[in-house]
Short mmCIF file of C-alpha atoms in Angstrom, two decimals:
data_model
loop_
_atom_site.label_atom_id
_atom_site.label_comp_id
_atom_site.label_asym_id
_atom_site.label_seq_id
_atom_site.Cartn_x
_atom_site.Cartn_y
_atom_site.Cartn_z
CA MET V 1 0.31 0.03 0.01
CA THR V 2 1.52 3.26 -1.15
CA THR V 3 0.29 6.91 -0.28
CA LEU V 4 1.60 9.93 -1.51
CA TYR V 5 0.85 13.28 0.08
CA TYR V 6 0.84 16.22 -1.80
CA HIS V 7 -0.56 19.90 -2.59
CA PRO V 8 -1.59 20.51 -6.12
CA LEU V 9 0.03 24.15 -5.99
CA SER V 10 3.31 22.49 -4.96
CA ASN V 11 5.10 21.31 -8.18
CA PRO V 12 7.93 19.38 -6.25
CA SER V 13 4.77 17.34 -4.67
CA LEU V 14 3.46 17.05 -8.08
CA TYR V 15 6.57 15.55 -9.01
CA PRO V 16 6.07 11.64 -7.49
CA VAL V 17 2.10 12.07 -8.21
CA PHE V 18 3.18 12.37 -12.12
CA ILE V 19 5.85 9.52 -11.67
CA ALA V 20 3.04 7.04 -10.06
CA GLU V 21 0.97 7.68 -12.80
CA ALA V 22 3.63 7.07 -15.52
CA SER V 23 4.84 4.00 -13.99
CA GLY V 24 1.56 2.35 -13.72
CA LEU V 25 1.74 2.16 -9.60
CA ASP V 26 -1.14 1.31 -7.40
CA TYR V 27 -1.04 4.01 -5.06
CA THR V 28 -3.67 6.47 -2.90
CA ARG V 29 -2.84 10.34 -3.26
CA LYS V 30 -3.62 12.57 -0.25
CA VAL V 31 -3.86 16.19 -0.35
CA VAL V 32 -2.32 18.30 2.45
CA ASN V 33 -4.15 21.46 3.15
CA LEU V 34 -1.44 23.80 3.26
CA GLN V 35 -3.68 26.96 3.53
CA THR V 36 -4.25 25.32 6.86
CA GLN V 37 -1.08 24.63 8.02
CA GLU V 38 -1.94 20.70 7.91
CA GLN V 39 1.85 20.04 7.06
CA LYS V 40 2.58 21.03 10.72
CA SER V 41 -0.11 18.89 12.37
CA ASP V 42 0.60 16.02 14.92
CA ASP V 43 -0.94 13.62 12.45
CA TYR V 44 1.34 14.65 9.48
CA LEU V 45 4.21 15.20 11.23
CA SER V 46 3.93 11.60 12.23
CA VAL V 47 4.30 10.67 8.48
CA ASN V 48 6.89 13.16 7.94
CA PRO V 49 8.78 14.84 10.61
CA PHE V 50 10.02 17.36 8.24
CA GLY V 51 6.57 19.03 8.27
CA ARG V 52 6.63 19.42 4.35
CA VAL V 53 5.18 17.81 1.17
CA PRO V 54 5.77 15.38 -0.56
CA ALA V 55 5.81 12.61 1.72
CA MET V 56 5.41 8.88 0.75
CA VAL V 57 4.42 5.91 3.21
CA ASP V 58 4.91 2.63 1.39
CA ASP V 59 4.29 -0.08 3.91
CA ASP V 60 6.67 0.63 7.02
CA LEU V 61 8.88 2.82 4.71
CA ALA V 62 8.18 6.54 4.99
CA ILE V 63 10.37 9.36 3.44
CA GLY V 64 9.78 13.20 2.50
CA GLU V 65 12.05 14.98 -0.33
CA SER V 66 10.39 14.59 -3.84
CA SER V 67 13.20 13.38 -5.63
CA ALA V 68 13.92 10.43 -3.55
CA ILE V 69 10.51 9.48 -3.44
CA GLY V 70 10.45 9.58 -7.06
CA ARG V 71 13.51 7.78 -7.57
CA TYR V 72 12.02 4.91 -4.83
CA LEU V 73 8.82 4.66 -7.24
CA ALA V 74 10.04 4.26 -10.13
CA ARG V 75 12.50 1.55 -8.73
CA LYS V 76 9.46 -0.13 -6.80
CA SER V 77 7.76 -0.29 -10.36
CA GLY V 78 10.24 -1.32 -12.48
CA SER V 79 9.17 0.95 -15.27
CA ASP V 80 11.67 1.81 -17.79
CA ILE V 81 11.30 5.44 -16.61
CA TYR V 82 14.51 4.95 -14.40
CA SER V 83 17.06 2.23 -15.04
CA GLU V 84 18.89 -0.34 -12.81
CA ASP V 85 22.10 0.08 -14.92
CA MET V 86 23.97 2.25 -12.69
CA ARG V 87 25.59 4.48 -15.78
CA GLU V 88 21.97 5.15 -17.42
CA ALA V 89 20.85 6.05 -13.92
CA ALA V 90 23.78 8.66 -13.12
CA LEU V 91 22.68 10.07 -16.77
CA ILE V 92 19.25 10.24 -15.80
CA ASP V 93 19.92 11.48 -12.26
CA GLN V 94 22.03 14.23 -13.63
CA TRP V 95 19.22 15.50 -15.71
CA VAL V 96 16.87 15.29 -12.65
CA GLU V 97 19.09 17.48 -10.75
CA PHE V 98 19.85 19.90 -13.42
CA VAL V 99 16.08 20.51 -13.48
CA VAL V 100 15.69 20.98 -10.01
CA HIS V 101 18.71 23.02 -9.44
CA HIS V 102 18.66 25.29 -12.09
CA ILE V 103 14.85 25.15 -13.58
CA ARG V 104 12.94 24.44 -10.79
CA ILE V 105 14.44 26.66 -8.26
CA ASN V 106 14.14 29.85 -10.78
CA VAL V 107 10.37 28.99 -11.65
CA GLY V 108 10.38 29.03 -7.84
CA ARG V 109 11.32 32.33 -7.41
CA ILE V 110 9.20 33.69 -10.15
CA ASN V 111 6.09 32.02 -8.69
CA PHE V 112 6.55 32.92 -5.36
CA ASN V 113 7.09 36.38 -5.91
CA ARG V 114 4.17 37.09 -8.36
CA PHE V 115 1.18 34.59 -7.25
CA ILE V 116 2.02 33.17 -4.00
CA ALA V 117 3.11 36.33 -2.43
CA PRO V 118 -0.05 38.40 -3.43
CA MET V 119 -2.07 35.36 -2.51
CA VAL V 120 -0.63 35.64 1.22
CA GLY V 121 0.15 38.96 1.54
CA ALA V 122 3.61 39.27 1.28
CA GLU V 123 5.72 41.77 -0.56
CA PRO V 124 6.98 40.63 -3.92
CA ASP V 125 10.71 41.02 -4.40
CA GLN V 126 11.05 41.88 -8.05
CA ALA V 127 15.03 41.47 -7.81
CA SER V 128 14.32 38.16 -6.88
CA ILE V 129 12.04 37.83 -9.73
CA ASP V 130 14.90 39.19 -12.04
CA LEU V 131 17.26 36.86 -10.91
CA GLY V 132 14.73 33.60 -11.79
CA LEU V 133 14.34 35.26 -15.37
CA ARG V 134 18.25 35.89 -15.69
CA PHE V 135 19.04 32.04 -14.74
CA LEU V 136 16.06 30.50 -16.51
CA ALA V 137 17.37 32.30 -19.59
CA ASP V 138 20.73 30.81 -19.10
CA ASN V 139 20.20 27.43 -18.25
CA LEU V 140 17.15 26.43 -21.16
CA PRO V 141 19.59 26.78 -24.09
CA HIS V 142 20.76 23.31 -22.25
CA ILE V 143 17.26 22.01 -22.36
CA GLU V 144 16.35 23.21 -26.00
CA VAL V 145 19.21 21.40 -27.34
CA ALA V 146 18.58 18.09 -25.38
CA LEU V 147 14.92 18.08 -26.12
CA SER V 148 15.84 18.90 -30.07
CA GLY V 149 17.26 15.03 -30.24
CA ASP V 150 15.10 12.27 -29.47
CA GLY V 151 12.41 14.62 -27.65
CA HIS V 152 13.67 13.64 -24.32
CA LEU V 153 16.02 14.85 -22.00
CA HIS V 154 17.63 11.42 -21.72
CA GLY V 155 17.66 8.69 -24.46
CA ASP V 156 14.60 8.07 -26.80
CA ARG V 157 11.87 7.11 -24.09
CA LEU V 158 10.01 9.29 -21.13
CA THR V 159 11.94 9.11 -17.95
CA LEU V 160 12.35 10.80 -14.31
CA ALA V 161 14.29 13.51 -16.26
CA ASP V 162 11.23 14.62 -18.50
CA ILE V 163 8.68 14.18 -15.78
CA ALA V 164 11.05 16.69 -13.56
CA LEU V 165 10.66 19.02 -16.05
CA VAL V 166 7.18 19.02 -16.41
CA ALA V 167 6.46 19.19 -12.86
CA ALA V 168 9.34 22.02 -12.59
CA PHE V 169 6.99 24.28 -15.02
CA GLU V 170 3.67 23.50 -13.74
CA PRO V 171 3.16 27.11 -12.33
CA GLN V 172 4.31 28.72 -15.71
CA HIS V 173 0.80 30.25 -16.77
CA VAL V 174 -0.19 31.32 -13.15
CA ALA V 175 3.25 32.97 -12.63
CA LYS V 176 3.30 34.32 -16.34
CA ILE V 177 6.58 33.00 -17.17
CA ASP V 178 7.19 33.82 -21.00
CA ILE V 179 9.30 30.85 -22.44
CA SER V 180 8.85 31.77 -25.95
CA TYR V 181 12.13 32.21 -26.56
CA ALA V 182 12.50 28.43 -25.89
CA PRO V 183 10.12 26.95 -28.91
CA VAL V 184 11.42 23.60 -28.53
CA LEU V 185 10.55 23.50 -25.00
CA SER V 186 7.34 25.33 -25.18
CA GLU V 187 5.96 23.20 -27.48
CA TRP V 188 7.08 20.01 -25.85
CA LEU V 189 5.66 21.08 -22.48
CA GLU V 190 2.04 21.71 -24.09
CA ARG V 191 2.24 18.10 -25.48
CA MET V 192 3.40 16.38 -22.53
CA ARG V 193 0.62 17.99 -20.75
CA GLN V 194 -1.80 16.00 -22.57
CA GLU V 195 -0.36 12.59 -21.63
CA PRO V 196 -2.18 10.40 -19.82
CA TRP V 197 0.00 10.69 -16.63
CA TYR V 198 -0.77 14.31 -16.66
CA GLN V 199 -4.35 14.06 -17.26
CA ALA V 200 -4.97 11.58 -14.65
CA VAL V 201 -3.56 14.10 -11.92
CA HIS V 202 -5.43 17.06 -13.43
CA THR V 203 -6.14 18.82 -16.57
CA HIS V 204 -3.87 21.94 -15.77
CA PHE V 205 -2.17 23.28 -12.87
CA GLY V 206 -4.27 24.20 -10.38
CA ALA V 207 -7.50 22.94 -11.70
CA GLU V 208 -8.07 21.30 -8.63
CA LEU V 209 -8.45 24.82 -7.18
CA GLY V 210 -10.62 26.23 -9.50
CA LEU V 211 -7.75 28.09 -11.12
CA MET M 1 39.84 5.79 -14.99
CA THR M 2 37.81 8.11 -12.94
CA THR M 3 38.41 11.64 -13.15
CA LEU M 4 36.87 14.18 -10.67
CA TYR M 5 36.78 18.00 -11.82
CA TYR M 6 36.10 20.13 -8.75
CA HIS M 7 37.35 23.72 -6.79
CA PRO M 8 38.31 23.77 -3.36
CA LEU M 9 35.98 26.80 -2.46
CA SER M 10 33.14 24.88 -4.15
CA ASN M 11 31.26 22.92 -1.21
CA PRO M 12 28.92 21.07 -3.97
CA SER M 13 31.95 19.78 -5.94
CA LEU M 14 33.92 18.78 -2.65
CA TYR M 15 31.05 16.32 -2.12
CA PRO M 16 32.14 13.62 -4.86
CA VAL M 17 35.52 14.07 -4.01
CA PHE M 18 35.05 12.99 -0.44
CA ILE M 19 32.82 10.17 -1.28
CA ALA M 20 35.75 9.30 -3.63
CA GLU M 21 37.93 9.04 -0.72
CA ALA M 22 35.31 7.55 1.66
CA SER M 23 34.51 4.64 -0.79
CA GLY M 24 38.29 3.68 -1.11
CA LEU M 25 37.86 4.17 -5.10
CA ASP M 26 40.59 4.69 -7.62
CA TYR M 27 40.37 8.27 -9.13
CA THR M 28 42.34 11.42 -9.96
CA ARG M 29 41.43 15.09 -9.17
CA LYS M 30 41.41 17.72 -11.29
CA VAL M 31 40.97 21.58 -10.23
CA VAL M 32 38.85 23.83 -12.59
CA ASN M 33 40.03 27.34 -12.21
CA LEU M 34 37.03 29.12 -11.41
CA GLN M 35 38.79 32.56 -10.95
CA THR M 36 39.90 32.38 -14.81
CA GLN M 37 36.58 30.71 -16.22
CA GLU M 38 38.14 27.88 -17.18
CA GLN M 39 34.71 25.80 -16.45
CA LYS M 40 33.56 27.98 -19.76
CA SER M 41 36.65 27.05 -21.68
CA ASP M 42 35.93 24.66 -24.95
CA ASP M 43 38.22 21.93 -23.28
CA TYR M 44 35.94 22.04 -20.06
CA LEU M 45 32.82 22.62 -21.96
CA SER M 46 33.75 19.38 -23.74
CA VAL M 47 33.76 17.68 -20.34
CA ASN M 48 30.73 18.97 -18.84
CA PRO M 49 28.47 21.19 -21.55
CA PHE M 50 26.65 22.72 -18.43
CA GLY M 51 29.96 24.58 -17.99
CA ARG M 52 29.80 24.00 -14.02
CA VAL M 53 31.68 22.16 -11.50
CA PRO M 54 31.52 19.19 -10.32
CA ALA M 55 32.13 16.68 -13.33
CA MET M 56 32.82 13.26 -13.55
CA VAL M 57 34.33 11.16 -16.39
CA ASP M 58 34.63 7.50 -16.09
CA ASP M 59 35.62 5.79 -19.27
CA ASP M 60 32.99 6.94 -21.53
CA LEU M 61 30.51 8.22 -19.09
CA ALA M 62 30.51 11.75 -18.47
CA ILE M 63 27.96 13.66 -15.98
CA GLY M 64 27.72 16.78 -13.94
CA GLU M 65 26.04 17.52 -10.57
CA SER M 66 26.87 16.61 -7.60
CA SER M 67 24.39 14.48 -5.84
CA ALA M 68 24.02 12.17 -9.35
CA ILE M 69 28.17 11.85 -9.36
CA GLY M 70 27.93 11.08 -5.80
CA ARG M 71 25.34 8.45 -5.97
CA TYR M 72 27.30 6.66 -8.92
CA LEU M 73 30.83 6.69 -7.12
CA ALA M 74 29.15 5.04 -4.35
CA ARG M 75 27.60 2.58 -6.41
CA LYS M 76 30.86 1.69 -8.56
CA SER M 77 32.87 1.27 -5.31
CA GLY M 78 30.46 -1.11 -3.77
CA SER M 79 31.02 0.46 -0.45
CA ASP M 80 28.50 0.73 2.38
CA ILE M 81 28.18 4.38 2.04
CA TYR M 82 25.06 4.01 0.28
CA SER M 83 23.00 0.61 -0.30
CA GLU M 84 21.65 -1.61 -3.10
CA ASP M 85 18.17 -2.11 -0.88
CA MET M 86 16.07 0.12 -2.65
CA ARG M 87 14.15 1.11 0.56
CA GLU M 88 17.62 1.82 2.37
CA ALA M 89 18.87 3.95 -0.87
CA ALA M 90 15.70 5.74 -0.63
CA LEU M 91 16.34 7.01 3.21
CA ILE M 92 19.65 8.06 2.07
CA ASP M 93 18.78 10.03 -0.61
CA GLN M 94 15.95 11.39 1.43
CA TRP M 95 18.86 12.85 3.78
CA VAL M 96 21.21 13.79 1.19
CA GLU M 97 18.49 16.00 -0.57
CA PHE M 98 17.16 17.42 2.84
CA VAL M 99 20.76 18.74 3.10
CA VAL M 100 21.04 19.80 -0.35
CA HIS M 101 17.72 21.70 -0.26
CA HIS M 102 17.42 22.77 3.17
CA ILE M 103 21.08 23.12 4.41
CA ARG M 104 23.52 23.51 1.53
CA ILE M 105 21.20 26.11 0.10
CA ASN M 106 21.28 28.25 3.10
CA VAL M 107 24.96 27.83 3.99
CA GLY M 108 25.09 29.04 0.25
CA ARG M 109 23.63 32.29 0.68
CA ILE M 110 25.16 33.03 3.60
CA ASN M 111 28.50 32.15 1.80
CA PHE M 112 28.00 34.14 -0.95
CA ASN M 113 27.25 37.37 0.68
CA ARG M 114 29.63 37.28 3.53
CA PHE M 115 32.80 35.61 1.65
CA ILE M 116 32.42 35.46 -2.03
CA ALA M 117 30.81 38.95 -2.84
CA PRO M 118 33.53 40.89 -1.36
CA MET M 119 36.05 39.04 -3.00
CA VAL M 120 34.37 39.85 -6.50
CA GLY M 121 33.51 43.23 -5.80
CA ALA M 122 29.63 42.60 -5.58
CA GLU M 123 27.24 44.55 -3.08
CA PRO M 124 26.31 41.76 -0.35
CA ASP M 125 22.68 41.27 0.49
CA GLN M 126 21.93 41.43 4.23
CA ALA M 127 18.32 40.20 3.36
CA SER M 128 19.78 37.31 1.78
CA ILE M 129 21.99 36.39 4.71
CA ASP M 130 19.02 36.74 7.29
CA LEU M 131 17.14 34.58 5.33
CA GLY M 132 19.73 31.77 5.17
CA LEU M 133 20.47 32.32 8.75
CA ARG M 134 16.48 31.51 9.58
CA PHE M 135 16.06 28.84 7.58
CA LEU M 136 19.22 26.96 8.92
CA ALA M 137 17.78 27.75 12.38
CA ASP M 138 14.52 26.28 11.05
CA ASN M 139 16.13 23.00 9.97
CA LEU M 140 19.08 22.40 12.01
CA PRO M 141 16.62 20.97 15.08
CA HIS M 142 15.88 18.30 12.37
CA ILE M 143 20.06 17.38 12.25
CA GLU M 144 20.30 17.35 15.94
CA VAL M 145 17.71 14.92 16.58
CA ALA M 146 19.22 12.53 13.65
CA LEU M 147 22.63 12.75 14.79
CA SER M 148 21.75 12.07 18.52
CA GLY M 149 20.95 8.72 17.83
CA ASP M 150 23.80 6.55 16.35
CA GLY M 151 25.87 9.48 15.42
CA HIS M 152 24.78 9.27 11.53
CA LEU M 153 22.17 10.72 9.73
CA HIS M 154 20.94 7.46 8.51
CA GLY M 155 21.49 4.10 10.39
CA ASP M 156 24.68 3.25 12.28
CA ARG M 157 27.56 3.93 9.92
CA LEU M 158 28.99 6.72 7.49
CA THR M 159 26.64 6.84 4.53
CA LEU M 160 26.18 9.60 1.77
CA ALA M 161 23.87 11.48 3.88
CA ASP M 162 27.08 12.22 6.57
CA ILE M 163 29.24 13.17 3.77
CA ALA M 164 26.72 15.54 2.02
CA LEU M 165 26.13 17.45 5.55
CA VAL M 166 29.74 17.74 5.88
CA ALA M 167 30.23 18.99 2.37
CA ALA M 168 27.39 21.85 3.07
CA PHE M 169 29.25 22.99 6.12
CA GLU M 170 32.45 23.30 4.26
CA PRO M 171 32.64 27.40 4.45
CA GLN M 172 31.19 27.56 7.72
CA HIS M 173 34.22 29.06 9.15
CA VAL M 174 35.04 31.39 6.36
CA ALA M 175 31.37 32.59 6.00
CA LYS M 176 31.32 32.90 9.96
CA ILE M 177 28.21 30.90 10.47
CA ASP M 178 27.49 30.29 14.12
CA ILE M 179 25.77 27.34 14.94
CA SER M 180 26.59 26.88 18.69
CA TYR M 181 22.80 26.49 19.01
CA ALA M 182 23.30 23.58 17.58
CA PRO M 183 25.81 21.61 19.70
CA VAL M 184 25.37 17.91 18.42
CA LEU M 185 26.02 18.71 14.69
CA SER M 186 28.84 21.40 15.86
CA GLU M 187 30.94 18.63 17.74
CA TRP M 188 30.05 16.22 14.98
CA LEU M 189 31.39 18.38 12.27
CA GLU M 190 34.65 18.92 13.93
CA ARG M 191 35.13 15.14 14.28
CA MET M 192 34.20 14.43 10.93
CA ARG M 193 36.82 16.94 9.73
CA GLN M 194 39.66 14.76 11.26
CA GLU M 195 38.55 11.37 9.45
CA PRO M 196 40.76 10.55 6.64
CA TRP M 197 38.50 10.80 3.84
CA TYR M 198 38.46 14.48 4.91
CA GLN M 199 42.07 14.77 5.53
CA ALA M 200 43.06 13.22 2.11
CA VAL M 201 41.36 15.99 0.44
CA HIS M 202 42.71 18.91 2.86
CA THR M 203 43.45 20.07 6.55
CA HIS M 204 40.47 22.60 6.23
CA PHE M 205 38.14 24.05 3.77
CA GLY M 206 40.27 26.52 1.81
CA ALA M 207 43.75 25.33 2.66
CA GLU M 208 44.69 25.05 -1.26
CA LEU M 209 44.58 28.39 -1.21
CA GLY M 210 46.29 29.30 1.72
CA LEU M 211 43.27 30.44 3.70
#
């Protein structure tokens, strides 16, 4: 019995949910209400003492942190979205990490200041938005090159790396992030968002909350 | 033939070097001169197109990104600093990711503004320092609890998680980061820095550059 704890506006927490769908795992997903601080409740802290989403419970194994959960789900499923060959696994891991550290973090900077801050009454930080936009522009050319080959970040099939990239860009529209200067990625994201593993979660980012 | 490309002031790039030492791998390490922008030279871009340290070349496999390299080196060595059991691997991965996303990034914020910015003539950002200090204070209690058990983040032996924690705190002294409010971690770091796998790299952070 595998349970995933997530929130539909947390893109790191959507990553393992997409993986569970793409790898055909039998699992249950539970929304953790971040608006009411459910992630700090005693019940949830007994699942994930870090008090964050995502978290996963698989029988007696409980872990937090999105990449660790994603890798475990992929290995458990035996799906070819990851690899048991350590050399190929390293290539996939490299791309997941590139996406998390150089793409997701910068989408997050922009998203926080343009979308989340106004919602929670915080002051948007334009310098942080500008930094995010600049770092995205620095890093997206690597993505354009990689996707121009076989249409995947690694090899010629869907892997954790591609799913990480889709999850990283989940808040693209609500955060009004213009990536028209990266046409290969732009078209690719629209296509990925029509895939069954995406549509099984939601039709678009924020749909669960009526956005 | 395994080659690691790193810079002694880049703590993410020290992580795989420590792992290579701790796991007894036969390897060569090469310093990439970040001061002269060697990471953007044609020669280095042919090793790592991302133009960053660390990078690893192992025969015909070339990858970037520190956690991916670290995991690969540990698996290749067969050392028990990682695990071939997917459940135990997930627990170790979880801690590595916790350290990278909630500790290293905040040490990095403080280090950039207190140590790097003055070196390169950039304006330090006090708000970023304050954020780093606050997030560190929020997250170190989890580390204190974990290390108070068996003296390791996972289980009763040295793993990738512990090495990630040591690497994350490499710039602690040059960035004048006071963590005396975390006495278990403070004492543990001093002890880890005396370990053979640490001393084989340097006596202390920055020693190679006369710091």
